[in-house]
């Protein structure tokens, strides 16, 4: 294989993997059920439709159930956002996708974990693929 062809191949692979974007942080800290935010903190019901403004967020539809994994602690004057995943037999294509949504768009119906932990957010919390 010639040297210019190898360089071209490498550049093409780099361009393909460079599609991910680091978005601005929505908060510096979050509340989770454990140190990895892997446990569901609560369940909530969507009160109104929400269209995701960018790749950090998920779309919500009225009446859907959402598993809440974390609750961002907002800076003064910032919006309150939670992280979760949609649970719905009707919208199976969205199940398992975790993203942010405004806390005002849901009604928390059941708490699974009372003893939560506060941890710092990282850039990976707001990474878009």
PDB file of C-alpha atoms in Angstrom:
ATOM      1  CA  UNK A   1       0.000   0.000   0.000  1.00  0.00           C
ATOM      2  CA  UNK A   2       1.409   3.395  -0.903  1.00  0.00           C
ATOM      3  CA  UNK A   3       2.144   6.045   1.706  1.00  0.00           C
ATOM      4  CA  UNK A   4      -0.298   8.722   0.343  1.00  0.00           C
ATOM      5  CA  UNK A   5      -3.107   6.162   0.319  1.00  0.00           C
ATOM      6  CA  UNK A   6      -2.460   5.305   3.985  1.00  0.00           C
ATOM      7  CA  UNK A   7      -2.565   9.001   4.943  1.00  0.00           C
ATOM      8  CA  UNK A   8      -5.802   9.488   3.031  1.00  0.00           C
ATOM      9  CA  UNK A   9      -7.333   6.474   4.759  1.00  0.00           C
ATOM     10  CA  UNK A  10      -6.296   7.764   8.206  1.00  0.00           C
ATOM     11  CA  UNK A  11      -7.713  11.235   7.514  1.00  0.00           C
ATOM     12  CA  UNK A  12     -10.973   9.667   6.372  1.00  0.00           C
ATOM     13  CA  UNK A  13     -11.229   7.621   9.574  1.00  0.00           C
ATOM     14  CA  UNK A  14     -10.505  10.683  11.720  1.00  0.00           C
ATOM     15  CA  UNK A  15     -13.186  12.670   9.965  1.00  0.00           C
ATOM     16  CA  UNK A  16     -15.683   9.847  10.538  1.00  0.00           C
ATOM     17  CA  UNK A  17     -15.021   9.734  14.301  1.00  0.00           C
ATOM     18  CA  UNK A  18     -15.027  13.518  14.701  1.00  0.00           C
ATOM     19  CA  UNK A  19     -18.823  13.712  14.407  1.00  0.00           C
ATOM     20  CA  UNK A  20     -19.396  13.786  18.177  1.00  0.00           C
ATOM     21  CA  UNK A  21     -19.895  17.153  19.854  1.00  0.00           C
ATOM     22  CA  UNK A  22     -19.200  18.397  23.372  1.00  0.00           C
ATOM     23  CA  UNK A  23     -22.090  20.684  24.310  1.00  0.00           C
ATOM     24  CA  UNK A  24     -22.172  23.301  27.071  1.00  0.00           C
ATOM     25  CA  UNK A  25     -22.760  22.032  30.591  1.00  0.00           C
ATOM     26  CA  UNK A  26     -26.269  22.586  31.916  1.00  0.00           C
ATOM     27  CA  UNK A  27     -25.106  22.377  35.564  1.00  0.00           C
ATOM     28  CA  UNK A  28     -22.002  21.712  37.636  1.00  0.00           C
ATOM     29  CA  UNK A  29     -23.591  19.155  39.988  1.00  0.00           C
ATOM     30  CA  UNK A  30     -26.292  16.510  39.918  1.00  0.00           C
ATOM     31  CA  UNK A  31     -28.229  14.298  42.307  1.00  0.00           C
ATOM     32  CA  UNK A  32     -28.169  10.551  41.643  1.00  0.00           C
ATOM     33  CA  UNK A  33     -29.124   7.298  43.308  1.00  0.00           C
ATOM     34  CA  UNK A  34     -25.489   6.127  43.355  1.00  0.00           C
ATOM     35  CA  UNK A  35     -22.028   7.382  42.383  1.00  0.00           C
ATOM     36  CA  UNK A  36     -22.416   6.172  38.770  1.00  0.00           C
ATOM     37  CA  UNK A  37     -26.004   7.410  38.285  1.00  0.00           C
ATOM     38  CA  UNK A  38     -26.936   3.915  37.161  1.00  0.00           C
ATOM     39  CA  UNK A  39     -29.965   3.428  39.408  1.00  0.00           C
ATOM     40  CA  UNK A  40     -33.386   4.900  38.695  1.00  0.00           C
ATOM     41  CA  UNK A  41     -34.138   7.613  41.261  1.00  0.00           C
ATOM     42  CA  UNK A  42     -37.817   7.973  40.421  1.00  0.00           C
ATOM     43  CA  UNK A  43     -40.553   7.589  37.848  1.00  0.00           C
ATOM     44  CA  UNK A  44     -42.479  10.486  36.367  1.00  0.00           C
ATOM     45  CA  UNK A  45     -45.382  11.085  34.000  1.00  0.00           C
ATOM     46  CA  UNK A  46     -45.047  13.583  31.152  1.00  0.00           C
ATOM     47  CA  UNK A  47     -47.448  16.530  31.505  1.00  0.00           C
ATOM     48  CA  UNK A  48     -47.034  18.011  28.023  1.00  0.00           C
ATOM     49  CA  UNK A  49     -45.173  17.387  24.771  1.00  0.00           C
ATOM     50  CA  UNK A  50     -41.542  18.511  24.684  1.00  0.00           C
ATOM     51  CA  UNK A  51     -39.442  18.748  21.530  1.00  0.00           C
ATOM     52  CA  UNK A  52     -35.714  18.356  22.173  1.00  0.00           C
ATOM     53  CA  UNK A  53     -33.863  21.560  21.209  1.00  0.00           C
ATOM     54  CA  UNK A  54     -30.546  19.723  20.694  1.00  0.00           C
ATOM     55  CA  UNK A  55     -28.887  16.332  21.075  1.00  0.00           C
ATOM     56  CA  UNK A  56     -28.540  16.553  24.887  1.00  0.00           C
ATOM     57  CA  UNK A  57     -32.315  16.316  25.307  1.00  0.00           C
ATOM     58  CA  UNK A  58     -35.005  13.716  24.592  1.00  0.00           C
ATOM     59  CA  UNK A  59     -38.452  14.215  23.093  1.00  0.00           C
ATOM     60  CA  UNK A  60     -41.373  13.683  25.442  1.00  0.00           C
ATOM     61  CA  UNK A  61     -45.029  13.028  24.675  1.00  0.00           C
ATOM     62  CA  UNK A  62     -47.996  13.676  26.927  1.00  0.00           C
ATOM     63  CA  UNK A  63     -48.714  10.707  29.194  1.00  0.00           C
ATOM     64  CA  UNK A  64     -45.417   8.869  28.687  1.00  0.00           C
ATOM     65  CA  UNK A  65     -43.620   7.375  31.670  1.00  0.00           C
ATOM     66  CA  UNK A  66     -40.029   8.471  32.266  1.00  0.00           C
ATOM     67  CA  UNK A  67     -37.395   6.776  34.400  1.00  0.00           C
ATOM     68  CA  UNK A  68     -35.384   9.544  36.110  1.00  0.00           C
ATOM     69  CA  UNK A  69     -31.677   8.766  36.591  1.00  0.00           C
ATOM     70  CA  UNK A  70     -30.369  12.142  37.733  1.00  0.00           C
ATOM     71  CA  UNK A  71     -31.496  15.630  38.667  1.00  0.00           C
ATOM     72  CA  UNK A  72     -29.220  18.505  37.762  1.00  0.00           C
ATOM     73  CA  UNK A  73     -28.640  21.103  40.458  1.00  0.00           C
ATOM     74  CA  UNK A  74     -29.135  24.378  38.602  1.00  0.00           C
ATOM     75  CA  UNK A  75     -26.962  27.442  38.927  1.00  0.00           C
ATOM     76  CA  UNK A  76     -28.834  30.500  40.110  1.00  0.00           C
ATOM     77  CA  UNK A  77     -31.308  31.616  37.461  1.00  0.00           C
ATOM     78  CA  UNK A  78     -30.873  28.489  35.313  1.00  0.00           C
ATOM     79  CA  UNK A  79     -33.578  26.016  34.356  1.00  0.00           C
ATOM     80  CA  UNK A  80     -34.088  22.776  36.244  1.00  0.00           C
ATOM     81  CA  UNK A  81     -33.309  19.708  34.129  1.00  0.00           C
ATOM     82  CA  UNK A  82     -33.513  16.016  34.874  1.00  0.00           C
ATOM     83  CA  UNK A  83     -31.969  13.109  33.003  1.00  0.00           C
ATOM     84  CA  UNK A  84     -34.034  10.097  32.125  1.00  0.00           C
ATOM     85  CA  UNK A  85     -35.278   7.532  29.684  1.00  0.00           C
ATOM     86  CA  UNK A  86     -38.738   7.170  28.173  1.00  0.00           C
ATOM     87  CA  UNK A  87     -40.709   4.050  29.002  1.00  0.00           C
ATOM     88  CA  UNK A  88     -43.598   3.428  26.656  1.00  0.00           C
ATOM     89  CA  UNK A  89     -44.985   0.500  24.711  1.00  0.00           C
ATOM     90  CA  UNK A  90     -46.265   2.898  22.067  1.00  0.00           C
ATOM     91  CA  UNK A  91     -42.954   4.705  21.422  1.00  0.00           C
ATOM     92  CA  UNK A  92     -40.577   1.755  21.510  1.00  0.00           C
ATOM     93  CA  UNK A  93     -38.085   3.560  19.243  1.00  0.00           C
ATOM     94  CA  UNK A  94     -37.289   5.992  22.085  1.00  0.00           C
ATOM     95  CA  UNK A  95     -36.926   3.429  24.867  1.00  0.00           C
ATOM     96  CA  UNK A  96     -33.433   3.210  26.293  1.00  0.00           C
ATOM     97  CA  UNK A  97     -32.360   6.625  25.023  1.00  0.00           C
ATOM     98  CA  UNK A  98     -31.225   8.754  27.946  1.00  0.00           C
ATOM     99  CA  UNK A  99     -31.360  12.522  27.744  1.00  0.00           C
ATOM    100  CA  UNK A 100     -32.323  15.700  29.552  1.00  0.00           C
ATOM    101  CA  UNK A 101     -35.721  17.328  29.831  1.00  0.00           C
ATOM    102  CA  UNK A 102     -37.169  20.213  31.870  1.00  0.00           C
ATOM    103  CA  UNK A 103     -38.329  19.048  35.302  1.00  0.00           C
ATOM    104  CA  UNK A 104     -41.439  21.188  34.830  1.00  0.00           C
ATOM    105  CA  UNK A 105     -42.559  18.898  31.973  1.00  0.00           C
ATOM    106  CA  UNK A 106     -43.118  15.922  34.281  1.00  0.00           C
ATOM    107  CA  UNK A 107     -44.903  14.962  37.481  1.00  0.00           C
ATOM    108  CA  UNK A 108     -42.812  12.738  39.716  1.00  0.00           C
ATOM    109  CA  UNK A 109     -45.124   9.846  40.610  1.00  0.00           C
ATOM    110  CA  UNK A 110     -42.886   7.425  42.472  1.00  0.00           C
ATOM    111  CA  UNK A 111     -39.533   7.739  44.253  1.00  0.00           C
ATOM    112  CA  UNK A 112     -37.376   4.631  44.287  1.00  0.00           C
ATOM    113  CA  UNK A 113     -34.364   6.014  46.169  1.00  0.00           C
ATOM    114  CA  UNK A 114     -34.566   8.409  49.107  1.00  0.00           C
ATOM    115  CA  UNK A 115     -30.855   8.532  50.012  1.00  0.00           C
ATOM    116  CA  UNK A 116     -29.341  10.234  46.989  1.00  0.00           C
ATOM    117  CA  UNK A 117     -25.778  11.415  46.384  1.00  0.00           C
ATOM    118  CA  UNK A 118     -24.574  14.743  45.005  1.00  0.00           C
ATOM    119  CA  UNK A 119     -21.796  14.453  42.447  1.00  0.00           C
ATOM    120  CA  UNK A 120     -20.090  16.787  40.005  1.00  0.00           C
ATOM    121  CA  UNK A 121     -21.100  16.674  36.356  1.00  0.00           C
ATOM    122  CA  UNK A 122     -18.482  16.053  33.697  1.00  0.00           C
ATOM    123  CA  UNK A 123     -18.234  17.006  30.044  1.00  0.00           C
ATOM    124  CA  UNK A 124     -19.316  13.451  29.187  1.00  0.00           C
ATOM    125  CA  UNK A 125     -22.704  14.159  30.808  1.00  0.00           C
ATOM    126  CA  UNK A 126     -23.389  16.577  27.947  1.00  0.00           C
ATOM    127  CA  UNK A 127     -21.676  14.691  25.124  1.00  0.00           C
ATOM    128  CA  UNK A 128     -23.626  14.352  21.902  1.00  0.00           C
ATOM    129  CA  UNK A 129     -23.082  11.601  19.390  1.00  0.00           C
TER     130      UNK A 129
END
